[in-house]
Amino acid sequence: KQEVTQIPAALSVPEGENLVLNCSFTDSAIYNLQWFRQDPGKGLTSLLLIQSSQREQTSGRLNASLDKSSGRSTLYIAASQPGDSATYLCATDYQAGTALIFGKGTTLSVSS
Amino acid sequence: NAGVTQTPKFQVLKTGQSMTLQCAQDMNHNSMYWYRQDPGMGLRLIYYSASEGTTDKGEVPNGYNVSRLNKREFSLRLESAAPSQTSVYFCASSELGVWATEAFFGQGTRLTVV
Protein backbone atom coordinates (compact mmCIF):
# COMPACT_ATOMS: atom_id res chain seq x y z
CA LYS A 1 0.00 0.00 0.00
CA GLN A 2 1.39 3.37 -1.03
CA GLU A 3 2.14 5.79 1.79
CA VAL A 4 3.18 9.40 1.29
CA THR A 5 5.00 11.40 3.95
CA GLN A 6 5.79 15.11 3.97
CA ILE A 7 8.40 16.74 6.15
CA PRO A 8 8.27 19.21 7.81
CA ALA A 9 4.60 19.53 8.79
CA ALA A 10 4.99 23.28 9.21
CA LEU A 11 7.61 25.82 8.23
CA SER A 12 8.01 29.53 8.94
CA VAL A 13 10.52 31.62 7.01
CA PRO A 14 11.20 35.32 6.41
CA GLU A 15 10.46 36.79 3.01
CA GLY A 16 13.19 36.23 0.44
CA GLU A 17 14.44 32.87 1.69
CA ASN A 18 14.87 29.90 -0.60
CA LEU A 19 13.28 26.77 0.83
CA VAL A 20 12.80 23.07 0.19
CA LEU A 21 9.78 20.94 0.97
CA ASN A 22 10.22 17.18 1.12
CA CYS A 23 7.97 14.32 0.08
CA SER A 24 8.68 10.59 0.34
CA PHE A 25 6.66 7.59 -0.83
CA THR A 26 6.94 3.89 -0.16
CA ASP A 27 6.11 2.30 -3.55
CA SER A 28 8.44 3.42 -6.33
CA ALA A 29 6.27 1.94 -9.11
CA ILE A 30 4.54 5.23 -9.79
CA TYR A 31 3.40 6.89 -12.99
CA ASN A 32 3.40 10.47 -11.83
CA LEU A 33 3.89 12.79 -8.88
CA GLN A 34 2.12 16.09 -8.40
CA TRP A 35 2.53 19.05 -6.09
CA PHE A 36 -0.52 21.09 -5.07
CA ARG A 37 -1.21 24.26 -3.16
CA GLN A 38 -4.20 24.72 -0.85
CA ASP A 39 -5.25 28.03 0.66
CA PRO A 40 -7.41 27.97 3.81
CA GLY A 41 -11.00 27.03 3.09
CA LYS A 42 -10.29 26.46 -0.59
CA GLY A 43 -9.81 23.59 -3.00
CA LEU A 44 -6.48 22.35 -4.30
CA THR A 45 -4.59 23.94 -7.17
CA SER A 46 -2.05 21.93 -9.15
CA LEU A 47 1.42 23.47 -9.18
CA LEU A 48 3.63 20.94 -10.94
CA LEU A 49 3.18 17.51 -12.50
CA ILE A 50 6.17 15.21 -12.99
CA GLN A 51 5.25 12.42 -15.39
CA SER A 52 6.83 8.98 -15.34
CA SER A 53 9.60 9.71 -17.84
CA GLN A 54 10.61 13.02 -16.26
CA ARG A 55 12.89 13.87 -13.35
CA GLU A 56 11.93 17.48 -12.73
CA GLN A 57 9.60 20.29 -13.65
CA THR A 58 9.88 24.06 -13.28
CA SER A 59 7.29 26.81 -13.15
CA GLY A 60 8.45 30.31 -12.31
CA ARG A 61 10.04 30.27 -8.86
CA LEU A 62 9.05 26.64 -8.28
CA ASN A 63 11.12 23.58 -9.14
CA ALA A 64 10.13 20.01 -8.33
CA SER A 65 12.38 17.00 -8.67
CA LEU A 66 11.59 13.30 -8.56
CA ASP A 67 13.83 10.34 -7.71
CA LYS A 68 11.65 7.25 -8.06
CA SER A 69 14.39 4.82 -7.04
CA SER A 70 14.77 6.45 -3.64
CA GLY A 71 11.08 7.28 -3.28
CA ARG A 72 11.60 11.01 -2.89
CA SER A 73 10.48 14.32 -4.35
CA THR A 74 11.42 17.85 -3.39
CA LEU A 75 9.71 21.18 -4.08
CA TYR A 76 12.11 24.11 -4.19
CA ILE A 77 10.68 27.61 -3.78
CA ALA A 78 13.03 30.44 -4.65
CA ALA A 79 12.87 33.91 -3.12
CA SER A 80 9.78 33.21 -1.03
CA GLN A 81 7.01 35.83 -0.73
CA PRO A 82 4.16 36.31 1.77
CA GLY A 83 1.76 35.26 -1.00
CA ASP A 84 3.41 31.83 -0.97
CA SER A 85 1.89 31.18 2.47
CA ALA A 86 -0.34 28.12 2.07
CA THR A 87 -0.36 24.37 2.57
CA TYR A 88 1.64 22.42 0.00
CA LEU A 89 0.69 18.82 -0.71
CA CYS A 90 2.40 16.16 -2.76
CA ALA A 91 0.51 13.24 -4.25
CA THR A 92 1.35 10.14 -6.23
CA ASP A 93 -0.30 6.95 -7.51
CA TYR A 94 -2.46 5.09 -5.00
CA GLN A 95 -1.61 2.00 -7.01
CA ALA A 96 0.45 2.19 -10.19
CA GLY A 97 -1.43 4.28 -12.71
CA THR A 98 -4.46 4.91 -10.52
CA ALA A 99 -5.86 7.77 -8.45
CA LEU A 100 -3.62 10.03 -6.40
CA ILE A 101 -2.86 9.48 -2.75
CA PHE A 102 -1.75 12.48 -0.73
CA GLY A 103 0.68 13.35 1.99
CA LYS A 104 -0.63 15.40 4.90
CA GLY A 105 1.04 18.53 3.61
CA THR A 106 3.50 21.18 4.75
CA THR A 107 1.98 24.44 5.98
CA LEU A 108 4.23 27.31 4.94
CA SER A 109 4.18 30.76 6.49
CA VAL A 110 6.28 33.50 4.90
CA SER A 111 6.60 36.68 6.95
CA SER A 112 7.29 40.11 5.51
CA ASN B 1 -14.12 27.73 -17.71
CA ALA B 2 -16.00 25.86 -15.00
CA GLY B 3 -13.55 22.98 -14.46
CA VAL B 4 -14.91 20.78 -11.65
CA THR B 5 -18.21 21.81 -10.07
CA GLN B 6 -19.49 20.36 -6.80
CA THR B 7 -22.90 20.80 -5.24
CA PRO B 8 -23.89 21.61 -2.59
CA LYS B 9 -21.16 23.75 -1.00
CA PHE B 10 -22.51 23.33 2.53
CA GLN B 11 -24.84 20.77 4.09
CA VAL B 12 -26.02 19.84 7.58
CA LEU B 13 -27.52 16.39 8.05
CA LYS B 14 -29.03 14.58 10.99
CA THR B 15 -27.64 11.16 11.87
CA GLY B 16 -29.28 8.53 9.70
CA GLN B 17 -30.29 10.86 6.88
CA SER B 18 -29.11 10.24 3.34
CA MET B 19 -27.77 12.58 0.70
CA THR B 20 -25.95 12.65 -2.61
CA LEU B 21 -23.02 14.91 -3.40
CA GLN B 22 -22.89 15.87 -7.04
CA CYS B 23 -19.78 16.45 -9.15
CA ALA B 24 -19.41 17.40 -12.81
CA GLN B 25 -16.36 18.18 -14.93
CA ASP B 26 -16.17 19.79 -18.33
CA MET B 27 -12.59 18.87 -19.30
CA ASN B 28 -13.44 15.53 -20.95
CA HIS B 29 -11.32 13.64 -18.41
CA ASN B 30 -11.74 9.90 -18.21
CA SER B 31 -11.00 9.65 -14.48
CA MET B 32 -12.79 11.14 -11.50
CA TYR B 33 -12.27 10.85 -7.75
CA TRP B 34 -13.82 11.58 -4.38
CA TYR B 35 -11.73 12.54 -1.35
CA ARG B 36 -12.48 13.60 2.19
CA GLN B 37 -10.28 15.98 4.14
CA ASP B 38 -10.13 15.95 7.92
CA PRO B 39 -7.84 17.88 10.31
CA GLY B 40 -4.72 15.87 11.06
CA MET B 41 -5.66 13.15 8.56
CA GLY B 42 -5.07 14.95 5.30
CA LEU B 43 -6.87 14.05 2.08
CA ARG B 44 -8.04 10.45 1.87
CA LEU B 45 -9.33 8.70 -1.22
CA ILE B 46 -12.89 7.38 -0.88
CA TYR B 47 -13.65 6.05 -4.36
CA TYR B 48 -12.37 6.61 -7.85
CA SER B 49 -13.55 5.95 -11.37
CA ALA B 50 -10.79 5.30 -13.90
CA SER B 51 -13.21 5.51 -16.80
CA GLU B 52 -16.92 5.72 -17.53
CA GLY B 53 -18.63 2.57 -16.26
CA THR B 54 -15.97 1.60 -13.70
CA THR B 55 -15.55 2.43 -10.03
CA ASP B 56 -13.05 1.26 -7.42
CA LYS B 57 -12.66 1.59 -3.68
CA GLY B 58 -10.02 3.82 -2.22
CA GLU B 59 -8.65 4.03 1.31
CA VAL B 60 -11.89 4.82 3.18
CA PRO B 61 -14.94 3.54 1.22
CA ASN B 62 -17.08 2.29 4.12
CA GLY B 63 -20.40 4.13 4.44
CA TYR B 64 -20.29 5.52 0.89
CA ASN B 65 -21.49 4.55 -2.56
CA VAL B 66 -20.69 6.14 -5.91
CA SER B 67 -22.19 6.33 -9.37
CA ARG B 68 -20.39 7.29 -12.55
CA LEU B 69 -23.45 8.54 -14.35
CA ASN B 70 -21.63 9.43 -17.57
CA LYS B 71 -18.21 10.76 -18.51
CA ARG B 72 -18.96 14.16 -16.97
CA GLU B 73 -20.63 13.23 -13.69
CA PHE B 74 -19.56 11.27 -10.62
CA SER B 75 -21.78 11.29 -7.54
CA LEU B 76 -21.11 10.25 -3.94
CA ARG B 77 -23.95 8.96 -1.78
CA LEU B 78 -24.19 8.66 1.98
CA GLU B 79 -27.01 6.19 2.67
CA SER B 80 -27.17 6.66 6.45
CA ALA B 81 -25.04 9.58 7.61
CA ALA B 82 -22.97 9.27 10.78
CA PRO B 83 -21.15 11.98 12.78
CA SER B 84 -17.85 10.37 11.70
CA GLN B 85 -18.69 11.45 8.16
CA THR B 86 -18.48 15.12 9.11
CA SER B 87 -15.77 16.35 6.77
CA VAL B 88 -14.92 18.41 3.72
CA TYR B 89 -15.46 16.41 0.54
CA PHE B 90 -13.56 17.12 -2.67
CA CYS B 91 -14.19 15.84 -6.16
CA ALA B 92 -11.40 15.83 -8.73
CA SER B 93 -10.74 14.75 -12.30
CA SER B 94 -7.72 14.02 -14.48
CA GLU B 95 -6.21 11.46 -16.80
CA LEU B 96 -4.26 8.56 -15.27
CA GLY B 97 -1.32 6.32 -16.04
CA VAL B 98 1.48 7.02 -18.47
CA TRP B 99 -0.35 9.99 -19.98
CA ALA B 100 -1.39 11.44 -16.65
CA THR B 101 -2.48 15.07 -16.57
CA GLU B 102 -2.67 17.44 -13.65
CA ALA B 103 -5.66 16.87 -11.42
CA PHE B 104 -8.33 19.54 -11.09
CA PHE B 105 -10.32 19.87 -7.88
CA GLY B 106 -13.70 21.29 -7.04
CA GLN B 107 -14.13 23.84 -4.26
CA GLY B 108 -15.40 21.25 -1.81
CA THR B 109 -18.56 20.38 0.11
CA ARG B 110 -18.54 21.06 3.84
CA LEU B 111 -20.73 18.41 5.45
CA THR B 112 -21.74 18.37 9.10
CA VAL B 113 -23.62 15.40 10.55
CA VAL B 114 -25.28 16.10 13.90
PDB file of C-alpha atoms in Angstrom:
ATOM      1  CA  LYS A   1       0.000   0.000   0.000  1.00  0.00           C
ATOM      2  CA  GLN A   2       1.391   3.369  -1.029  1.00  0.00           C
ATOM      3  CA  GLU A   3       2.142   5.793   1.789  1.00  0.00           C
ATOM      4  CA  VAL A   4       3.177   9.404   1.288  1.00  0.00           C
ATOM      5  CA  THR A   5       5.002  11.404   3.954  1.00  0.00           C
ATOM      6  CA  GLN A   6       5.789  15.112   3.972  1.00  0.00           C
ATOM      7  CA  ILE A   7       8.397  16.742   6.149  1.00  0.00           C
ATOM      8  CA  PRO A   8       8.267  19.214   7.810  1.00  0.00           C
ATOM      9  CA  ALA A   9       4.597  19.527   8.786  1.00  0.00           C
ATOM     10  CA  ALA A  10       4.995  23.280   9.211  1.00  0.00           C
ATOM     11  CA  LEU A  11       7.613  25.820   8.228  1.00  0.00           C
ATOM     12  CA  SER A  12       8.012  29.530   8.942  1.00  0.00           C
ATOM     13  CA  VAL A  13      10.519  31.622   7.009  1.00  0.00           C
ATOM     14  CA  PRO A  14      11.203  35.323   6.406  1.00  0.00           C
ATOM     15  CA  GLU A  15      10.459  36.788   3.005  1.00  0.00           C
ATOM     16  CA  GLY A  16      13.194  36.234   0.437  1.00  0.00           C
ATOM     17  CA  GLU A  17      14.436  32.874   1.688  1.00  0.00           C
ATOM     18  CA  ASN A  18      14.870  29.905  -0.596  1.00  0.00           C
ATOM     19  CA  LEU A  19      13.284  26.770   0.833  1.00  0.00           C
ATOM     20  CA  VAL A  20      12.805  23.070   0.190  1.00  0.00           C
ATOM     21  CA  LEU A  21       9.779  20.940   0.975  1.00  0.00           C
ATOM     22  CA  ASN A  22      10.223  17.181   1.118  1.00  0.00           C
ATOM     23  CA  CYS A  23       7.969  14.318   0.077  1.00  0.00           C
ATOM     24  CA  SER A  24       8.684  10.591   0.338  1.00  0.00           C
ATOM     25  CA  PHE A  25       6.664   7.592  -0.834  1.00  0.00           C
ATOM     26  CA  THR A  26       6.944   3.887  -0.159  1.00  0.00           C
ATOM     27  CA  ASP A  27       6.111   2.298  -3.549  1.00  0.00           C
ATOM     28  CA  SER A  28       8.442   3.421  -6.327  1.00  0.00           C
ATOM     29  CA  ALA A  29       6.270   1.935  -9.107  1.00  0.00           C
ATOM     30  CA  ILE A  30       4.535   5.231  -9.789  1.00  0.00           C
ATOM     31  CA  TYR A  31       3.404   6.893 -12.991  1.00  0.00           C
ATOM     32  CA  ASN A  32       3.404  10.475 -11.827  1.00  0.00           C
ATOM     33  CA  LEU A  33       3.887  12.789  -8.880  1.00  0.00           C
ATOM     34  CA  GLN A  34       2.116  16.086  -8.398  1.00  0.00           C
ATOM     35  CA  TRP A  35       2.534  19.055  -6.095  1.00  0.00           C
ATOM     36  CA  PHE A  36      -0.520  21.085  -5.069  1.00  0.00           C
ATOM     37  CA  ARG A  37      -1.208  24.258  -3.155  1.00  0.00           C
ATOM     38  CA  GLN A  38      -4.203  24.716  -0.849  1.00  0.00           C
ATOM     39  CA  ASP A  39      -5.250  28.027   0.656  1.00  0.00           C
ATOM     40  CA  PRO A  40      -7.408  27.973   3.815  1.00  0.00           C
ATOM     41  CA  GLY A  41     -10.999  27.027   3.088  1.00  0.00           C
ATOM     42  CA  LYS A  42     -10.289  26.464  -0.592  1.00  0.00           C
ATOM     43  CA  GLY A  43      -9.808  23.590  -2.996  1.00  0.00           C
ATOM     44  CA  LEU A  44      -6.482  22.354  -4.305  1.00  0.00           C
ATOM     45  CA  THR A  45      -4.588  23.939  -7.172  1.00  0.00           C
ATOM     46  CA  SER A  46      -2.051  21.925  -9.151  1.00  0.00           C
ATOM     47  CA  LEU A  47       1.424  23.467  -9.179  1.00  0.00           C
ATOM     48  CA  LEU A  48       3.630  20.935 -10.940  1.00  0.00           C
ATOM     49  CA  LEU A  49       3.177  17.507 -12.504  1.00  0.00           C
ATOM     50  CA  ILE A  50       6.168  15.213 -12.994  1.00  0.00           C
ATOM     51  CA  GLN A  51       5.253  12.420 -15.387  1.00  0.00           C
ATOM     52  CA  SER A  52       6.835   8.977 -15.341  1.00  0.00           C
ATOM     53  CA  SER A  53       9.603   9.711 -17.842  1.00  0.00           C
ATOM     54  CA  GLN A  54      10.605  13.024 -16.265  1.00  0.00           C
ATOM     55  CA  ARG A  55      12.891  13.873 -13.348  1.00  0.00           C
ATOM     56  CA  GLU A  56      11.934  17.483 -12.726  1.00  0.00           C
ATOM     57  CA  GLN A  57       9.599  20.294 -13.649  1.00  0.00           C
ATOM     58  CA  THR A  58       9.882  24.057 -13.280  1.00  0.00           C
ATOM     59  CA  SER A  59       7.295  26.813 -13.149  1.00  0.00           C
ATOM     60  CA  GLY A  60       8.449  30.308 -12.313  1.00  0.00           C
ATOM     61  CA  ARG A  61      10.040  30.269  -8.855  1.00  0.00           C
ATOM     62  CA  LEU A  62       9.049  26.638  -8.282  1.00  0.00           C
ATOM     63  CA  ASN A  63      11.122  23.584  -9.144  1.00  0.00           C
ATOM     64  CA  ALA A  64      10.131  20.014  -8.331  1.00  0.00           C
ATOM     65  CA  SER A  65      12.378  17.002  -8.673  1.00  0.00           C
ATOM     66  CA  LEU A  66      11.587  13.297  -8.563  1.00  0.00           C
ATOM     67  CA  ASP A  67      13.828  10.343  -7.711  1.00  0.00           C
ATOM     68  CA  LYS A  68      11.654   7.249  -8.058  1.00  0.00           C
ATOM     69  CA  SER A  69      14.394   4.816  -7.038  1.00  0.00           C
ATOM     70  CA  SER A  70      14.774   6.452  -3.636  1.00  0.00           C
ATOM     71  CA  GLY A  71      11.080   7.276  -3.277  1.00  0.00           C
ATOM     72  CA  ARG A  72      11.600  11.014  -2.893  1.00  0.00           C
ATOM     73  CA  SER A  73      10.483  14.317  -4.350  1.00  0.00           C
ATOM     74  CA  THR A  74      11.417  17.849  -3.392  1.00  0.00           C
ATOM     75  CA  LEU A  75       9.710  21.177  -4.084  1.00  0.00           C
ATOM     76  CA  TYR A  76      12.111  24.106  -4.191  1.00  0.00           C
ATOM     77  CA  ILE A  77      10.678  27.609  -3.776  1.00  0.00           C
ATOM     78  CA  ALA A  78      13.031  30.441  -4.646  1.00  0.00           C
ATOM     79  CA  ALA A  79      12.868  33.910  -3.124  1.00  0.00           C
ATOM     80  CA  SER A  80       9.776  33.209  -1.030  1.00  0.00           C
ATOM     81  CA  GLN A  81       7.013  35.835  -0.726  1.00  0.00           C
ATOM     82  CA  PRO A  82       4.161  36.308   1.766  1.00  0.00           C
ATOM     83  CA  GLY A  83       1.761  35.262  -1.002  1.00  0.00           C
ATOM     84  CA  ASP A  84       3.406  31.830  -0.971  1.00  0.00           C
ATOM     85  CA  SER A  85       1.895  31.182   2.466  1.00  0.00           C
ATOM     86  CA  ALA A  86      -0.341  28.121   2.068  1.00  0.00           C
ATOM     87  CA  THR A  87      -0.360  24.374   2.570  1.00  0.00           C
ATOM     88  CA  TYR A  88       1.638  22.419  -0.001  1.00  0.00           C
ATOM     89  CA  LEU A  89       0.687  18.823  -0.705  1.00  0.00           C
ATOM     90  CA  CYS A  90       2.395  16.160  -2.755  1.00  0.00           C
ATOM     91  CA  ALA A  91       0.510  13.242  -4.251  1.00  0.00           C
ATOM     92  CA  THR A  92       1.345  10.142  -6.233  1.00  0.00           C
ATOM     93  CA  ASP A  93      -0.301   6.949  -7.508  1.00  0.00           C
ATOM     94  CA  TYR A  94      -2.462   5.092  -4.998  1.00  0.00           C
ATOM     95  CA  GLN A  95      -1.612   1.996  -7.010  1.00  0.00           C
ATOM     96  CA  ALA A  96       0.446   2.188 -10.185  1.00  0.00           C
ATOM     97  CA  GLY A  97      -1.428   4.284 -12.712  1.00  0.00           C
ATOM     98  CA  THR A  98      -4.460   4.911 -10.518  1.00  0.00           C
ATOM     99  CA  ALA A  99      -5.861   7.775  -8.453  1.00  0.00           C
ATOM    100  CA  LEU A 100      -3.624  10.033  -6.404  1.00  0.00           C
ATOM    101  CA  ILE A 101      -2.858   9.484  -2.747  1.00  0.00           C
ATOM    102  CA  PHE A 102      -1.755  12.485  -0.733  1.00  0.00           C
ATOM    103  CA  GLY A 103       0.680  13.346   1.992  1.00  0.00           C
ATOM    104  CA  LYS A 104      -0.626  15.397   4.898  1.00  0.00           C
ATOM    105  CA  GLY A 105       1.042  18.531   3.613  1.00  0.00           C
ATOM    106  CA  THR A 106       3.495  21.181   4.745  1.00  0.00           C
ATOM    107  CA  THR A 107       1.981  24.444   5.980  1.00  0.00           C
ATOM    108  CA  LEU A 108       4.227  27.307   4.939  1.00  0.00           C
ATOM    109  CA  SER A 109       4.183  30.763   6.489  1.00  0.00           C
ATOM    110  CA  VAL A 110       6.283  33.499   4.899  1.00  0.00           C
ATOM    111  CA  SER A 111       6.603  36.678   6.954  1.00  0.00           C
ATOM    112  CA  SER A 112       7.292  40.107   5.507  1.00  0.00           C
TER     113      SER A 112
ATOM    114  CA  ASN B   1     -14.118  27.729 -17.707  1.00  0.00           C
ATOM    115  CA  ALA B   2     -16.000  25.857 -14.998  1.00  0.00           C
ATOM    116  CA  GLY B   3     -13.549  22.976 -14.459  1.00  0.00           C
ATOM    117  CA  VAL B   4     -14.911  20.781 -11.649  1.00  0.00           C
ATOM    118  CA  THR B   5     -18.210  21.811 -10.069  1.00  0.00           C
ATOM    119  CA  GLN B   6     -19.490  20.362  -6.795  1.00  0.00           C
ATOM    120  CA  THR B   7     -22.901  20.800  -5.239  1.00  0.00           C
ATOM    121  CA  PRO B   8     -23.886  21.612  -2.588  1.00  0.00           C
ATOM    122  CA  LYS B   9     -21.161  23.754  -1.002  1.00  0.00           C
ATOM    123  CA  PHE B  10     -22.514  23.326   2.527  1.00  0.00           C
ATOM    124  CA  GLN B  11     -24.841  20.766   4.091  1.00  0.00           C
ATOM    125  CA  VAL B  12     -26.022  19.835   7.579  1.00  0.00           C
ATOM    126  CA  LEU B  13     -27.525  16.389   8.049  1.00  0.00           C
ATOM    127  CA  LYS B  14     -29.028  14.575  10.989  1.00  0.00           C
ATOM    128  CA  THR B  15     -27.645  11.160  11.871  1.00  0.00           C
ATOM    129  CA  GLY B  16     -29.279   8.528   9.697  1.00  0.00           C
ATOM    130  CA  GLN B  17     -30.295  10.862   6.879  1.00  0.00           C
ATOM    131  CA  SER B  18     -29.107  10.237   3.345  1.00  0.00           C
ATOM    132  CA  MET B  19     -27.774  12.580   0.704  1.00  0.00           C
ATOM    133  CA  THR B  20     -25.955  12.654  -2.612  1.00  0.00           C
ATOM    134  CA  LEU B  21     -23.017  14.914  -3.398  1.00  0.00           C
ATOM    135  CA  GLN B  22     -22.893  15.865  -7.045  1.00  0.00           C
ATOM    136  CA  CYS B  23     -19.778  16.445  -9.147  1.00  0.00           C
ATOM    137  CA  ALA B  24     -19.413  17.399 -12.805  1.00  0.00           C
ATOM    138  CA  GLN B  25     -16.360  18.176 -14.931  1.00  0.00           C
ATOM    139  CA  ASP B  26     -16.170  19.791 -18.334  1.00  0.00           C
ATOM    140  CA  MET B  27     -12.591  18.865 -19.299  1.00  0.00           C
ATOM    141  CA  ASN B  28     -13.439  15.533 -20.953  1.00  0.00           C
ATOM    142  CA  HIS B  29     -11.319  13.643 -18.413  1.00  0.00           C
ATOM    143  CA  ASN B  30     -11.736   9.897 -18.208  1.00  0.00           C
ATOM    144  CA  SER B  31     -10.997   9.651 -14.481  1.00  0.00           C
ATOM    145  CA  MET B  32     -12.790  11.139 -11.503  1.00  0.00           C
ATOM    146  CA  TYR B  33     -12.273  10.853  -7.752  1.00  0.00           C
ATOM    147  CA  TRP B  34     -13.823  11.583  -4.378  1.00  0.00           C
ATOM    148  CA  TYR B  35     -11.728  12.543  -1.354  1.00  0.00           C
ATOM    149  CA  ARG B  36     -12.482  13.596   2.189  1.00  0.00           C
ATOM    150  CA  GLN B  37     -10.278  15.983   4.144  1.00  0.00           C
ATOM    151  CA  ASP B  38     -10.128  15.948   7.922  1.00  0.00           C
ATOM    152  CA  PRO B  39      -7.836  17.876  10.309  1.00  0.00           C
ATOM    153  CA  GLY B  40      -4.722  15.871  11.063  1.00  0.00           C
ATOM    154  CA  MET B  41      -5.663  13.148   8.564  1.00  0.00           C
ATOM    155  CA  GLY B  42      -5.066  14.947   5.297  1.00  0.00           C
ATOM    156  CA  LEU B  43      -6.868  14.053   2.083  1.00  0.00           C
ATOM    157  CA  ARG B  44      -8.041  10.448   1.873  1.00  0.00           C
ATOM    158  CA  LEU B  45      -9.333   8.699  -1.222  1.00  0.00           C
ATOM    159  CA  ILE B  46     -12.888   7.377  -0.876  1.00  0.00           C
ATOM    160  CA  TYR B  47     -13.645   6.048  -4.363  1.00  0.00           C
ATOM    161  CA  TYR B  48     -12.367   6.614  -7.851  1.00  0.00           C
ATOM    162  CA  SER B  49     -13.549   5.951 -11.374  1.00  0.00           C
ATOM    163  CA  ALA B  50     -10.791   5.305 -13.899  1.00  0.00           C
ATOM    164  CA  SER B  51     -13.215   5.507 -16.803  1.00  0.00           C
ATOM    165  CA  GLU B  52     -16.922   5.721 -17.533  1.00  0.00           C
ATOM    166  CA  GLY B  53     -18.630   2.572 -16.260  1.00  0.00           C
ATOM    167  CA  THR B  54     -15.966   1.601 -13.704  1.00  0.00           C
ATOM    168  CA  THR B  55     -15.548   2.433 -10.030  1.00  0.00           C
ATOM    169  CA  ASP B  56     -13.046   1.257  -7.423  1.00  0.00           C
ATOM    170  CA  LYS B  57     -12.665   1.587  -3.683  1.00  0.00           C
ATOM    171  CA  GLY B  58     -10.016   3.822  -2.216  1.00  0.00           C
ATOM    172  CA  GLU B  59      -8.653   4.031   1.312  1.00  0.00           C
ATOM    173  CA  VAL B  60     -11.892   4.823   3.182  1.00  0.00           C
ATOM    174  CA  PRO B  61     -14.943   3.536   1.220  1.00  0.00           C
ATOM    175  CA  ASN B  62     -17.083   2.285   4.119  1.00  0.00           C
ATOM    176  CA  GLY B  63     -20.396   4.133   4.439  1.00  0.00           C
ATOM    177  CA  TYR B  64     -20.287   5.519   0.894  1.00  0.00           C
ATOM    178  CA  ASN B  65     -21.490   4.550  -2.558  1.00  0.00           C
ATOM    179  CA  VAL B  66     -20.688   6.135  -5.908  1.00  0.00           C
ATOM    180  CA  SER B  67     -22.194   6.332  -9.365  1.00  0.00           C
ATOM    181  CA  ARG B  68     -20.386   7.287 -12.555  1.00  0.00           C
ATOM    182  CA  LEU B  69     -23.452   8.537 -14.353  1.00  0.00           C
ATOM    183  CA  ASN B  70     -21.631   9.431 -17.568  1.00  0.00           C
ATOM    184  CA  LYS B  71     -18.209  10.757 -18.506  1.00  0.00           C
ATOM    185  CA  ARG B  72     -18.956  14.162 -16.971  1.00  0.00           C
ATOM    186  CA  GLU B  73     -20.633  13.233 -13.692  1.00  0.00           C
ATOM    187  CA  PHE B  74     -19.556  11.275 -10.623  1.00  0.00           C
ATOM    188  CA  SER B  75     -21.778  11.292  -7.541  1.00  0.00           C
ATOM    189  CA  LEU B  76     -21.108  10.250  -3.940  1.00  0.00           C
ATOM    190  CA  ARG B  77     -23.954   8.957  -1.781  1.00  0.00           C
ATOM    191  CA  LEU B  78     -24.191   8.659   1.984  1.00  0.00           C
ATOM    192  CA  GLU B  79     -27.011   6.185   2.672  1.00  0.00           C
ATOM    193  CA  SER B  80     -27.173   6.663   6.451  1.00  0.00           C
ATOM    194  CA  ALA B  81     -25.037   9.581   7.609  1.00  0.00           C
ATOM    195  CA  ALA B  82     -22.971   9.271  10.784  1.00  0.00           C
ATOM    196  CA  PRO B  83     -21.150  11.982  12.782  1.00  0.00           C
ATOM    197  CA  SER B  84     -17.855  10.372  11.696  1.00  0.00           C
ATOM    198  CA  GLN B  85     -18.686  11.453   8.159  1.00  0.00           C
ATOM    199  CA  THR B  86     -18.478  15.116   9.106  1.00  0.00           C
ATOM    200  CA  SER B  87     -15.772  16.351   6.774  1.00  0.00           C
ATOM    201  CA  VAL B  88     -14.922  18.413   3.717  1.00  0.00           C
ATOM    202  CA  TYR B  89     -15.462  16.412   0.537  1.00  0.00           C
ATOM    203  CA  PHE B  90     -13.563  17.116  -2.670  1.00  0.00           C
ATOM    204  CA  CYS B  91     -14.192  15.843  -6.160  1.00  0.00           C
ATOM    205  CA  ALA B  92     -11.398  15.831  -8.735  1.00  0.00           C
ATOM    206  CA  SER B  93     -10.736  14.755 -12.302  1.00  0.00           C
ATOM    207  CA  SER B  94      -7.720  14.022 -14.483  1.00  0.00           C
ATOM    208  CA  GLU B  95      -6.207  11.456 -16.799  1.00  0.00           C
ATOM    209  CA  LEU B  96      -4.258   8.558 -15.269  1.00  0.00           C
ATOM    210  CA  GLY B  97      -1.315   6.324 -16.041  1.00  0.00           C
ATOM    211  CA  VAL B  98       1.482   7.018 -18.474  1.00  0.00           C
ATOM    212  CA  TRP B  99      -0.349   9.986 -19.979  1.00  0.00           C
ATOM    213  CA  ALA B 100      -1.390  11.437 -16.647  1.00  0.00           C
ATOM    214  CA  THR B 101      -2.481  15.065 -16.572  1.00  0.00           C
ATOM    215  CA  GLU B 102      -2.675  17.436 -13.652  1.00  0.00           C
ATOM    216  CA  ALA B 103      -5.665  16.870 -11.417  1.00  0.00           C
ATOM    217  CA  PHE B 104      -8.334  19.538 -11.093  1.00  0.00           C
ATOM    218  CA  PHE B 105     -10.324  19.875  -7.882  1.00  0.00           C
ATOM    219  CA  GLY B 106     -13.700  21.294  -7.041  1.00  0.00           C
ATOM    220  CA  GLN B 107     -14.128  23.839  -4.259  1.00  0.00           C
ATOM    221  CA  GLY B 108     -15.398  21.251  -1.808  1.00  0.00           C
ATOM    222  CA  THR B 109     -18.563  20.383   0.105  1.00  0.00           C
ATOM    223  CA  ARG B 110     -18.539  21.058   3.845  1.00  0.00           C
ATOM    224  CA  LEU B 111     -20.729  18.407   5.445  1.00  0.00           C
ATOM    225  CA  THR B 112     -21.744  18.374   9.103  1.00  0.00           C
ATOM    226  CA  VAL B 113     -23.615  15.403  10.552  1.00  0.00           C
ATOM    227  CA  VAL B 114     -25.282  16.096  13.900  1.00  0.00           C
TER     228      VAL B 114
END
